[in-house]
């Protein structure tokens, strides 16, 4: 049985974001704490004892406290059920949580060599020494099975593939430690439990949905998909910034080329938005935008939601 826990559903900054006074952040900070979301990450397991994280957000410590499935086993002085972390990009909201895992428990980092190059070029990540924390390169379109800490097989098969996106924003205009080729900066994942054949897709960053991606996810039982913005120019319209969703490598939920339209009619069993920015009105349960996504068969999860497949 594949178990998936949503550790966080928000985009970078979370909800509320520390320096944001927009109506959604203000409501989350005061009258409506149920709006609060940590930055996007999932935990998954097929045995309930060993878990793998997809991305390690800056909120990881808070997420681990709130998630009993990820607490040390009873009676163990030092232990974590986290066997590995799979990174799908090199953004701060995907990698900064690694620094909260520096106290000597063994685990493995799996990432594309471009993201591994970013970690290697930032000496602060050397705090995760090779003795305890192995780093393994993910190759595109070659399935791999993450291992348990004793080297045994996990029974989980992960296939990573490149999706339209962009490199980490803090590297814009700078020499990229992995060179110029951008393929591998943004990964989508297909994750399958070998024993049951059950699977799901993780696509928390995706700039558009080309036909080959549509074919790949057609008929999937569960897809987590990029829900950063409701409309592409929402940050600009709200006076919150100058960047569009597209300029940040994210597709909008709405519009003719948006996620709702692109994934409509593909026969996907369950569609869940992740990486939702605090500017996105679909976060508000009573909004017209939330109504529209729900009518189209989409969900916005609460942090801590567990789904079994
Ligand atoms: Zn805000």
PDB file of C-alpha atoms and ligand atoms in Angstrom:
ATOM      1  CA  UNK A   1       0.000   0.000   0.000  1.00  0.00           C
ATOM      2  CA  UNK A   2       1.378   3.357  -1.007  1.00  0.00           C
ATOM      3  CA  UNK A   3       0.858   6.071   1.592  1.00  0.00           C
ATOM      4  CA  UNK A   4       1.340   9.729   0.694  1.00  0.00           C
ATOM      5  CA  UNK A   5       1.266  12.578   3.223  1.00  0.00           C
ATOM      6  CA  UNK A   6       1.035  16.187   2.074  1.00  0.00           C
ATOM      7  CA  UNK A   7       3.571  17.938   4.299  1.00  0.00           C
ATOM      8  CA  UNK A   8       2.875  21.288   2.702  1.00  0.00           C
ATOM      9  CA  UNK A   9       0.824  22.616  -0.200  1.00  0.00           C
ATOM     10  CA  UNK A  10       2.103  26.199  -0.521  1.00  0.00           C
ATOM     11  CA  UNK A  11       4.592  27.778  -2.882  1.00  0.00           C
ATOM     12  CA  UNK A  12       7.765  29.521  -1.720  1.00  0.00           C
ATOM     13  CA  UNK A  13       7.074  31.780   1.252  1.00  0.00           C
ATOM     14  CA  UNK A  14       4.207  29.644   2.489  1.00  0.00           C
ATOM     15  CA  UNK A  15       0.865  30.977   3.749  1.00  0.00           C
ATOM     16  CA  UNK A  16       1.233  33.416   5.416  1.00  0.00           C
ATOM     17  CA  UNK A  17       4.513  34.635   3.993  1.00  0.00           C
ATOM     18  CA  UNK A  18       6.662  36.447   6.561  1.00  0.00           C
ATOM     19  CA  UNK A  19       6.626  39.825   4.823  1.00  0.00           C
ATOM     20  CA  UNK A  20       3.267  39.734   3.040  1.00  0.00           C
ATOM     21  CA  UNK A  21       0.245  41.801   4.006  1.00  0.00           C
ATOM     22  CA  UNK A  22      -2.006  40.613   1.183  1.00  0.00           C
ATOM     23  CA  UNK A  23      -5.586  39.738   2.185  1.00  0.00           C
ATOM     24  CA  UNK A  24      -4.934  35.986   2.170  1.00  0.00           C
ATOM     25  CA  UNK A  25      -1.765  36.198   4.263  1.00  0.00           C
ATOM     26  CA  UNK A  26      -3.439  38.635   6.653  1.00  0.00           C
ATOM     27  CA  UNK A  27      -6.442  36.345   7.076  1.00  0.00           C
ATOM     28  CA  UNK A  28      -4.168  33.315   7.594  1.00  0.00           C
ATOM     29  CA  UNK A  29      -2.207  35.225  10.217  1.00  0.00           C
ATOM     30  CA  UNK A  30      -5.274  36.352  12.160  1.00  0.00           C
ATOM     31  CA  UNK A  31      -8.893  35.183  11.814  1.00  0.00           C
ATOM     32  CA  UNK A  32      -8.500  32.174   9.549  1.00  0.00           C
ATOM     33  CA  UNK A  33      -5.588  29.986  10.667  1.00  0.00           C
ATOM     34  CA  UNK A  34      -7.058  27.142   8.601  1.00  0.00           C
ATOM     35  CA  UNK A  35      -5.644  28.951   5.551  1.00  0.00           C
ATOM     36  CA  UNK A  36      -2.080  28.387   6.742  1.00  0.00           C
ATOM     37  CA  UNK A  37       0.045  26.141   4.586  1.00  0.00           C
ATOM     38  CA  UNK A  38       3.678  25.076   4.747  1.00  0.00           C
ATOM     39  CA  UNK A  39       5.863  25.078   1.659  1.00  0.00           C
ATOM     40  CA  UNK A  40       5.311  22.225  -0.760  1.00  0.00           C
ATOM     41  CA  UNK A  41       6.577  18.752   0.088  1.00  0.00           C
ATOM     42  CA  UNK A  42       5.265  15.194   0.237  1.00  0.00           C
ATOM     43  CA  UNK A  43       6.250  12.141   2.262  1.00  0.00           C
ATOM     44  CA  UNK A  44       5.633   8.665   0.884  1.00  0.00           C
ATOM     45  CA  UNK A  45       5.989   5.120   2.156  1.00  0.00           C
ATOM     46  CA  UNK A  46       4.924   1.634   1.127  1.00  0.00           C
ATOM     47  CA  UNK A  47       5.587  -0.062   4.473  1.00  0.00           C
ATOM     48  CA  UNK A  48       4.727   2.680   6.996  1.00  0.00           C
ATOM     49  CA  UNK A  49       8.150   2.311   8.639  1.00  0.00           C
ATOM     50  CA  UNK A  50      10.403   3.937   6.048  1.00  0.00           C
ATOM     51  CA  UNK A  51       9.521   7.201   4.372  1.00  0.00           C
ATOM     52  CA  UNK A  52      10.887   9.217   1.478  1.00  0.00           C
ATOM     53  CA  UNK A  53      10.410  12.952   1.168  1.00  0.00           C
ATOM     54  CA  UNK A  54       9.811  14.654  -2.128  1.00  0.00           C
ATOM     55  CA  UNK A  55      11.683  17.903  -1.624  1.00  0.00           C
ATOM     56  CA  UNK A  56      12.814  19.323   1.698  1.00  0.00           C
ATOM     57  CA  UNK A  57      11.132  22.666   2.297  1.00  0.00           C
ATOM     58  CA  UNK A  58      12.353  25.421   4.613  1.00  0.00           C
ATOM     59  CA  UNK A  59       9.389  24.446   6.832  1.00  0.00           C
ATOM     60  CA  UNK A  60      10.639  20.888   7.270  1.00  0.00           C
ATOM     61  CA  UNK A  61      11.208  21.030  11.008  1.00  0.00           C
ATOM     62  CA  UNK A  62       7.652  22.267  11.590  1.00  0.00           C
ATOM     63  CA  UNK A  63       6.313  19.679   9.133  1.00  0.00           C
ATOM     64  CA  UNK A  64       8.086  16.831  10.928  1.00  0.00           C
ATOM     65  CA  UNK A  65       6.735  17.916  14.306  1.00  0.00           C
ATOM     66  CA  UNK A  66       3.208  17.958  12.861  1.00  0.00           C
ATOM     67  CA  UNK A  67       3.503  14.525  11.190  1.00  0.00           C
ATOM     68  CA  UNK A  68       3.493  11.539  13.599  1.00  0.00           C
ATOM     69  CA  UNK A  69       4.353   9.180  10.745  1.00  0.00           C
ATOM     70  CA  UNK A  70       7.787  10.850  10.602  1.00  0.00           C
ATOM     71  CA  UNK A  71       8.620  10.867  14.310  1.00  0.00           C
ATOM     72  CA  UNK A  72      11.449   8.727  15.734  1.00  0.00           C
ATOM     73  CA  UNK A  73      10.333   5.175  16.532  1.00  0.00           C
ATOM     74  CA  UNK A  74       9.247   4.728  20.178  1.00  0.00           C
ATOM     75  CA  UNK A  75      12.115   3.837  22.484  1.00  0.00           C
ATOM     76  CA  UNK A  76      14.864   4.902  20.075  1.00  0.00           C
ATOM     77  CA  UNK A  77      17.215   7.604  21.354  1.00  0.00           C
ATOM     78  CA  UNK A  78      18.246   8.668  17.874  1.00  0.00           C
ATOM     79  CA  UNK A  79      16.183   7.618  14.878  1.00  0.00           C
ATOM     80  CA  UNK A  80      14.250   8.920  11.921  1.00  0.00           C
ATOM     81  CA  UNK A  81      11.979   6.964   9.594  1.00  0.00           C
ATOM     82  CA  UNK A  82      13.150   9.210   6.727  1.00  0.00           C
ATOM     83  CA  UNK A  83      15.256   7.030   4.423  1.00  0.00           C
ATOM     84  CA  UNK A  84      15.757   9.512   1.629  1.00  0.00           C
ATOM     85  CA  UNK A  85      14.896  12.810   0.010  1.00  0.00           C
ATOM     86  CA  UNK A  86      14.113  13.104  -3.675  1.00  0.00           C
ATOM     87  CA  UNK A  87      14.687  16.602  -5.041  1.00  0.00           C
ATOM     88  CA  UNK A  88      12.793  17.759  -8.113  1.00  0.00           C
ATOM     89  CA  UNK A  89      14.544  21.113  -8.500  1.00  0.00           C
ATOM     90  CA  UNK A  90      17.106  23.364  -6.872  1.00  0.00           C
ATOM     91  CA  UNK A  91      14.824  26.128  -5.612  1.00  0.00           C
ATOM     92  CA  UNK A  92      15.136  27.280  -2.001  1.00  0.00           C
ATOM     93  CA  UNK A  93      11.705  25.855  -1.191  1.00  0.00           C
ATOM     94  CA  UNK A  94      12.862  22.401  -2.332  1.00  0.00           C
ATOM     95  CA  UNK A  95      16.343  22.179  -0.809  1.00  0.00           C
ATOM     96  CA  UNK A  96      16.641  24.443   2.253  1.00  0.00           C
ATOM     97  CA  UNK A  97      15.041  21.850   4.554  1.00  0.00           C
ATOM     98  CA  UNK A  98      18.040  19.587   4.018  1.00  0.00           C
ATOM     99  CA  UNK A  99      19.876  21.841   6.459  1.00  0.00           C
ATOM    100  CA  UNK A 100      17.382  20.812   9.148  1.00  0.00           C
ATOM    101  CA  UNK A 101      18.484  17.181   8.716  1.00  0.00           C
ATOM    102  CA  UNK A 102      22.088  17.720   9.778  1.00  0.00           C
ATOM    103  CA  UNK A 103      22.143  15.857  13.088  1.00  0.00           C
ATOM    104  CA  UNK A 104      23.757  12.656  11.900  1.00  0.00           C
ATOM    105  CA  UNK A 105      20.914  10.340  10.922  1.00  0.00           C
ATOM    106  CA  UNK A 106      21.676   8.521   7.687  1.00  0.00           C
ATOM    107  CA  UNK A 107      19.614   9.164   4.580  1.00  0.00           C
ATOM    108  CA  UNK A 108      20.182   9.501   0.854  1.00  0.00           C
ATOM    109  CA  UNK A 109      19.628  12.512  -1.377  1.00  0.00           C
ATOM    110  CA  UNK A 110      18.420  11.701  -4.888  1.00  0.00           C
ATOM    111  CA  UNK A 111      18.558  14.519  -7.438  1.00  0.00           C
ATOM    112  CA  UNK A 112      19.426  15.283 -11.026  1.00  0.00           C
ATOM    113  CA  UNK A 113      23.121  16.029 -11.472  1.00  0.00           C
ATOM    114  CA  UNK A 114      22.258  19.684 -12.127  1.00  0.00           C
ATOM    115  CA  UNK A 115      20.727  19.981  -8.661  1.00  0.00           C
ATOM    116  CA  UNK A 116      23.549  17.950  -7.103  1.00  0.00           C
ATOM    117  CA  UNK A 117      25.945  20.470  -8.678  1.00  0.00           C
ATOM    118  CA  UNK A 118      24.104  23.298  -6.918  1.00  0.00           C
ATOM    119  CA  UNK A 119      24.385  21.488  -3.566  1.00  0.00           C
ATOM    120  CA  UNK A 120      28.066  20.809  -4.182  1.00  0.00           C
ATOM    121  CA  UNK A 121      28.786  24.426  -5.084  1.00  0.00           C
ATOM    122  CA  UNK A 122      27.224  25.667  -1.826  1.00  0.00           C
ATOM    123  CA  UNK A 123      29.553  24.663   0.982  1.00  0.00           C
ATOM    124  CA  UNK A 124      26.846  25.070   3.629  1.00  0.00           C
ATOM    125  CA  UNK A 125      25.437  21.730   2.421  1.00  0.00           C
ATOM    126  CA  UNK A 126      28.757  20.068   3.343  1.00  0.00           C
ATOM    127  CA  UNK A 127      27.223  19.868   6.819  1.00  0.00           C
ATOM    128  CA  UNK A 128      25.515  16.764   5.399  1.00  0.00           C
ATOM    129  CA  UNK A 129      28.688  14.684   5.291  1.00  0.00           C
ATOM    130  CA  UNK A 130      29.081  11.802   2.858  1.00  0.00           C
ATOM    131  CA  UNK A 131      29.481   9.343   5.727  1.00  0.00           C
ATOM    132  CA  UNK A 132      25.810   9.628   6.619  1.00  0.00           C
ATOM    133  CA  UNK A 133      24.242  11.311   3.655  1.00  0.00           C
ATOM    134  CA  UNK A 134      24.902   9.784   0.243  1.00  0.00           C
ATOM    135  CA  UNK A 135      24.030  11.786  -2.860  1.00  0.00           C
ATOM    136  CA  UNK A 136      22.816   9.823  -5.839  1.00  0.00           C
ATOM    137  CA  UNK A 137      22.204  11.175  -9.316  1.00  0.00           C
ATOM    138  CA  UNK A 138      18.795  10.690 -10.875  1.00  0.00           C
ATOM    139  CA  UNK A 139      18.959   9.965 -14.580  1.00  0.00           C
ATOM    140  CA  UNK A 140      16.079  11.102 -16.740  1.00  0.00           C
ATOM    141  CA  UNK A 141      13.699   8.382 -17.911  1.00  0.00           C
ATOM    142  CA  UNK A 142      15.610   5.597 -16.131  1.00  0.00           C
ATOM    143  CA  UNK A 143      13.535   4.136 -13.287  1.00  0.00           C
ATOM    144  CA  UNK A 144      15.336   3.764  -9.965  1.00  0.00           C
ATOM    145  CA  UNK A 145      14.500   2.200  -6.630  1.00  0.00           C
ATOM    146  CA  UNK A 146      15.501   4.237  -3.588  1.00  0.00           C
ATOM    147  CA  UNK A 147      17.127   2.064  -0.942  1.00  0.00           C
ATOM    148  CA  UNK A 148      16.515   1.695   2.768  1.00  0.00           C
ATOM    149  CA  UNK A 149      19.287   2.712   5.205  1.00  0.00           C
ATOM    150  CA  UNK A 150      20.523  -0.908   5.507  1.00  0.00           C
ATOM    151  CA  UNK A 151      20.854  -1.098   1.725  1.00  0.00           C
ATOM    152  CA  UNK A 152      17.790  -3.261   1.194  1.00  0.00           C
ATOM    153  CA  UNK A 153      15.234  -2.564  -1.489  1.00  0.00           C
ATOM    154  CA  UNK A 154      12.349  -0.237  -0.796  1.00  0.00           C
ATOM    155  CA  UNK A 155       9.946  -1.720  -3.334  1.00  0.00           C
ATOM    156  CA  UNK A 156       9.235   1.776  -4.643  1.00  0.00           C
ATOM    157  CA  UNK A 157      10.034   2.599  -8.249  1.00  0.00           C
ATOM    158  CA  UNK A 158      10.581   6.191  -9.273  1.00  0.00           C
ATOM    159  CA  UNK A 159      10.783   7.447 -12.819  1.00  0.00           C
ATOM    160  CA  UNK A 160      11.960  11.029 -13.297  1.00  0.00           C
ATOM    161  CA  UNK A 161      11.361  12.967 -16.478  1.00  0.00           C
ATOM    162  CA  UNK A 162      12.080  16.546 -17.518  1.00  0.00           C
ATOM    163  CA  UNK A 163       9.159  18.937 -17.607  1.00  0.00           C
ATOM    164  CA  UNK A 164       9.024  22.538 -18.878  1.00  0.00           C
ATOM    165  CA  UNK A 165      10.311  24.803 -16.140  1.00  0.00           C
ATOM    166  CA  UNK A 166      13.272  26.972 -15.362  1.00  0.00           C
ATOM    167  CA  UNK A 167      16.381  27.061 -13.229  1.00  0.00           C
ATOM    168  CA  UNK A 168      16.574  28.321  -9.671  1.00  0.00           C
ATOM    169  CA  UNK A 169      15.847  32.047  -9.539  1.00  0.00           C
ATOM    170  CA  UNK A 170      18.851  32.806  -7.340  1.00  0.00           C
ATOM    171  CA  UNK A 171      21.057  31.652 -10.222  1.00  0.00           C
ATOM    172  CA  UNK A 172      19.453  33.988 -12.762  1.00  0.00           C
ATOM    173  CA  UNK A 173      22.153  35.941 -14.553  1.00  0.00           C
ATOM    174  CA  UNK A 174      24.896  33.968 -12.786  1.00  0.00           C
ATOM    175  CA  UNK A 175      27.101  31.099 -13.862  1.00  0.00           C
ATOM    176  CA  UNK A 176      25.124  27.922 -13.291  1.00  0.00           C
ATOM    177  CA  UNK A 177      27.257  25.385 -11.437  1.00  0.00           C
ATOM    178  CA  UNK A 178      25.930  22.684 -13.761  1.00  0.00           C
ATOM    179  CA  UNK A 179      26.522  24.580 -17.013  1.00  0.00           C
ATOM    180  CA  UNK A 180      24.096  25.801 -19.611  1.00  0.00           C
ATOM    181  CA  UNK A 181      21.967  22.812 -20.480  1.00  0.00           C
ATOM    182  CA  UNK A 182      18.663  23.351 -18.714  1.00  0.00           C
ATOM    183  CA  UNK A 183      17.169  19.875 -19.052  1.00  0.00           C
ATOM    184  CA  UNK A 184      16.931  18.424 -15.567  1.00  0.00           C
ATOM    185  CA  UNK A 185      16.268  21.692 -13.752  1.00  0.00           C
ATOM    186  CA  UNK A 186      12.628  20.704 -13.218  1.00  0.00           C
ATOM    187  CA  UNK A 187      11.625  17.090 -12.790  1.00  0.00           C
ATOM    188  CA  UNK A 188       8.296  15.353 -12.820  1.00  0.00           C
ATOM    189  CA  UNK A 189       8.088  12.028 -11.015  1.00  0.00           C
ATOM    190  CA  UNK A 190       6.092   8.849 -11.505  1.00  0.00           C
ATOM    191  CA  UNK A 191       6.108   6.864  -8.275  1.00  0.00           C
ATOM    192  CA  UNK A 192       4.963   3.258  -8.108  1.00  0.00           C
ATOM    193  CA  UNK A 193       4.621   0.640  -5.402  1.00  0.00           C
ATOM    194  CA  UNK A 194       6.143  -2.495  -6.961  1.00  0.00           C
ATOM    195  CA  UNK A 195       4.016  -4.855  -4.894  1.00  0.00           C
ATOM    196  CA  UNK A 196       0.654  -3.406  -5.892  1.00  0.00           C
ATOM    197  CA  UNK A 197       1.421  -1.586  -9.140  1.00  0.00           C
ATOM    198  CA  UNK A 198      -0.337   1.501  -7.735  1.00  0.00           C
ATOM    199  CA  UNK A 199       1.242   4.777  -8.829  1.00  0.00           C
ATOM    200  CA  UNK A 200       0.919   8.536  -8.869  1.00  0.00           C
ATOM    201  CA  UNK A 201       2.557  11.557 -10.487  1.00  0.00           C
ATOM    202  CA  UNK A 202       4.249  14.500  -8.790  1.00  0.00           C
ATOM    203  CA  UNK A 203       4.480  17.662 -10.902  1.00  0.00           C
ATOM    204  CA  UNK A 204       4.693  20.545  -8.448  1.00  0.00           C
ATOM    205  CA  UNK A 205       6.509  22.786 -10.907  1.00  0.00           C
ATOM    206  CA  UNK A 206       5.547  22.826 -14.555  1.00  0.00           C
ATOM    207  CA  UNK A 207       5.463  25.743 -16.974  1.00  0.00           C
ATOM    208  CA  UNK A 208       3.188  24.168 -19.595  1.00  0.00           C
ATOM    209  CA  UNK A 209       1.684  20.842 -20.583  1.00  0.00           C
ATOM    210  CA  UNK A 210       3.030  19.572 -23.905  1.00  0.00           C
ATOM    211  CA  UNK A 211       1.329  16.634 -25.638  1.00  0.00           C
ATOM    212  CA  UNK A 212       3.890  14.073 -24.476  1.00  0.00           C
ATOM    213  CA  UNK A 213       3.225  15.036 -20.868  1.00  0.00           C
ATOM    214  CA  UNK A 214      -0.527  14.748 -21.454  1.00  0.00           C
ATOM    215  CA  UNK A 215      -0.065  11.228 -22.829  1.00  0.00           C
ATOM    216  CA  UNK A 216       2.131  10.255 -19.919  1.00  0.00           C
ATOM    217  CA  UNK A 217      -0.380  11.219 -17.245  1.00  0.00           C
ATOM    218  CA  UNK A 218      -3.562  10.201 -19.073  1.00  0.00           C
ATOM    219  CA  UNK A 219      -5.570   7.777 -16.946  1.00  0.00           C
ATOM    220  CA  UNK A 220      -3.344   8.134 -13.876  1.00  0.00           C
ATOM    221  CA  UNK A 221      -5.125   7.453 -10.569  1.00  0.00           C
ATOM    222  CA  UNK A 222      -3.573  10.489  -8.849  1.00  0.00           C
ATOM    223  CA  UNK A 223      -1.690  13.578 -10.002  1.00  0.00           C
ATOM    224  CA  UNK A 224      -0.220  16.329  -7.837  1.00  0.00           C
ATOM    225  CA  UNK A 225       0.176  19.356 -10.073  1.00  0.00           C
ATOM    226  CA  UNK A 226       1.549  22.895 -10.064  1.00  0.00           C
ATOM    227  CA  UNK A 227      -1.056  25.283  -8.636  1.00  0.00           C
ATOM    228  CA  UNK A 228       1.170  28.315  -8.080  1.00  0.00           C
ATOM    229  CA  UNK A 229      -1.089  31.026  -9.495  1.00  0.00           C
ATOM    230  CA  UNK A 230      -4.735  31.307 -10.511  1.00  0.00           C
ATOM    231  CA  UNK A 231      -3.872  33.626 -13.390  1.00  0.00           C
ATOM    232  CA  UNK A 232      -0.488  34.327 -14.894  1.00  0.00           C
ATOM    233  CA  UNK A 233      -0.330  38.039 -14.005  1.00  0.00           C
ATOM    234  CA  UNK A 234      -1.862  37.733 -10.545  1.00  0.00           C
ATOM    235  CA  UNK A 235       1.177  38.997  -8.595  1.00  0.00           C
ATOM    236  CA  UNK A 236       1.448  42.041 -10.853  1.00  0.00           C
ATOM    237  CA  UNK A 237      -2.286  42.835 -10.658  1.00  0.00           C
ATOM    238  CA  UNK A 238      -2.273  42.557  -6.871  1.00  0.00           C
ATOM    239  CA  UNK A 239       0.732  44.873  -6.599  1.00  0.00           C
ATOM    240  CA  UNK A 240       2.757  42.094  -4.934  1.00  0.00           C
ATOM    241  CA  UNK A 241       5.534  41.849  -7.483  1.00  0.00           C
ATOM    242  CA  UNK A 242       6.635  42.135 -11.077  1.00  0.00           C
ATOM    243  CA  UNK A 243       6.935  38.461 -11.988  1.00  0.00           C
ATOM    244  CA  UNK A 244       4.366  36.444 -13.892  1.00  0.00           C
ATOM    245  CA  UNK A 245       3.759  32.775 -13.255  1.00  0.00           C
ATOM    246  CA  UNK A 246       5.375  31.939 -16.596  1.00  0.00           C
ATOM    247  CA  UNK A 247       8.476  33.982 -15.797  1.00  0.00           C
ATOM    248  CA  UNK A 248       8.876  31.858 -12.670  1.00  0.00           C
ATOM    249  CA  UNK A 249       8.373  28.608 -14.621  1.00  0.00           C
ATOM    250  CA  UNK A 250       4.804  27.965 -13.457  1.00  0.00           C
ATOM    251  CA  UNK A 251       1.590  27.412 -15.380  1.00  0.00           C
ATOM    252  CA  UNK A 252      -1.592  29.190 -14.238  1.00  0.00           C
ATOM    253  CA  UNK A 253      -4.597  27.231 -12.999  1.00  0.00           C
ATOM    254  CA  UNK A 254      -7.052  29.116 -15.224  1.00  0.00           C
ATOM    255  CA  UNK A 255      -7.166  30.165 -18.851  1.00  0.00           C
ATOM    256  CA  UNK A 256      -7.141  28.386 -22.178  1.00  0.00           C
ATOM    257  CA  UNK A 257      -3.640  27.027 -21.666  1.00  0.00           C
ATOM    258  CA  UNK A 258      -3.904  26.689 -17.887  1.00  0.00           C
ATOM    259  CA  UNK A 259      -3.655  23.526 -15.822  1.00  0.00           C
ATOM    260  CA  UNK A 260      -7.404  22.984 -15.450  1.00  0.00           C
ATOM    261  CA  UNK A 261      -7.919  23.064 -19.214  1.00  0.00           C
ATOM    262  CA  UNK A 262      -4.745  21.106 -19.993  1.00  0.00           C
ATOM    263  CA  UNK A 263      -5.515  18.235 -17.620  1.00  0.00           C
ATOM    264  CA  UNK A 264      -9.243  18.174 -18.326  1.00  0.00           C
ATOM    265  CA  UNK A 265     -10.543  15.122 -20.118  1.00  0.00           C
ATOM    266  CA  UNK A 266      -7.437  13.023 -19.470  1.00  0.00           C
ATOM    267  CA  UNK A 267      -9.297  10.564 -17.261  1.00  0.00           C
ATOM    268  CA  UNK A 268      -7.168  11.302 -14.192  1.00  0.00           C
ATOM    269  CA  UNK A 269      -8.710   9.813 -11.038  1.00  0.00           C
ATOM    270  CA  UNK A 270      -7.748  12.467  -8.516  1.00  0.00           C
ATOM    271  CA  UNK A 271      -6.207  15.858  -9.229  1.00  0.00           C
ATOM    272  CA  UNK A 272      -4.578  17.818  -6.414  1.00  0.00           C
ATOM    273  CA  UNK A 273      -2.944  21.224  -6.644  1.00  0.00           C
ATOM    274  CA  UNK A 274       0.347  21.757  -4.846  1.00  0.00           C
ATOM    275  CA  UNK A 275       2.784  24.680  -4.625  1.00  0.00           C
ATOM    276  CA  UNK A 276      -0.001  27.224  -4.278  1.00  0.00           C
ATOM    277  CA  UNK A 277       1.158  30.804  -3.895  1.00  0.00           C
ATOM    278  CA  UNK A 278      -0.368  32.943  -1.153  1.00  0.00           C
ATOM    279  CA  UNK A 279      -1.655  35.340  -3.829  1.00  0.00           C
ATOM    280  CA  UNK A 280      -3.867  32.615  -5.316  1.00  0.00           C
ATOM    281  CA  UNK A 281      -7.569  33.263  -4.555  1.00  0.00           C
ATOM    282  CA  UNK A 282      -8.370  29.553  -4.950  1.00  0.00           C
ATOM    283  CA  UNK A 283      -6.877  29.131  -1.462  1.00  0.00           C
ATOM    284  CA  UNK A 284      -9.991  30.818  -0.049  1.00  0.00           C
ATOM    285  CA  UNK A 285     -12.663  28.142   0.532  1.00  0.00           C
ATOM    286  CA  UNK A 286     -15.539  30.492  -0.362  1.00  0.00           C
ATOM    287  CA  UNK A 287     -13.994  32.071  -3.435  1.00  0.00           C
ATOM    288  CA  UNK A 288     -15.389  31.784  -6.960  1.00  0.00           C
ATOM    289  CA  UNK A 289     -11.987  30.446  -7.989  1.00  0.00           C
ATOM    290  CA  UNK A 290     -12.181  27.588  -5.441  1.00  0.00           C
ATOM    291  CA  UNK A 291     -15.656  26.791  -6.725  1.00  0.00           C
ATOM    292  CA  UNK A 292     -14.312  26.669 -10.265  1.00  0.00           C
ATOM    293  CA  UNK A 293     -11.457  24.300  -9.469  1.00  0.00           C
ATOM    294  CA  UNK A 294     -13.723  21.997  -7.482  1.00  0.00           C
ATOM    295  CA  UNK A 295     -16.276  21.862 -10.296  1.00  0.00           C
ATOM    296  CA  UNK A 296     -13.392  20.835 -12.558  1.00  0.00           C
ATOM    297  CA  UNK A 297     -12.533  17.981 -10.178  1.00  0.00           C
ATOM    298  CA  UNK A 298      -9.519  19.505  -8.449  1.00  0.00           C
ATOM    299  CA  UNK A 299      -8.664  19.680  -4.754  1.00  0.00           C
ATOM    300  CA  UNK A 300      -6.495  21.903  -2.575  1.00  0.00           C
ATOM    301  CA  UNK A 301      -5.238  19.801   0.325  1.00  0.00           C
ATOM    302  CA  UNK A 302      -4.785  20.717   3.940  1.00  0.00           C
ATOM    303  CA  UNK A 303      -1.276  20.113   5.247  1.00  0.00           C
ATOM    304  CA  UNK A 304      -1.117  16.695   6.888  1.00  0.00           C
ATOM    305  CA  UNK A 305      -3.612  15.094   4.485  1.00  0.00           C
ATOM    306  CA  UNK A 306      -2.786  11.393   4.016  1.00  0.00           C
ATOM    307  CA  UNK A 307      -3.802   9.560   0.862  1.00  0.00           C
ATOM    308  CA  UNK A 308      -3.467   5.810   0.360  1.00  0.00           C
ATOM    309  CA  UNK A 309      -3.222   4.033  -2.958  1.00  0.00           C
TER     310      UNK A 309
HETATM  311 ZN1  LIG B   1       0.402  37.136   0.773  1.00  0.00          ZN
END
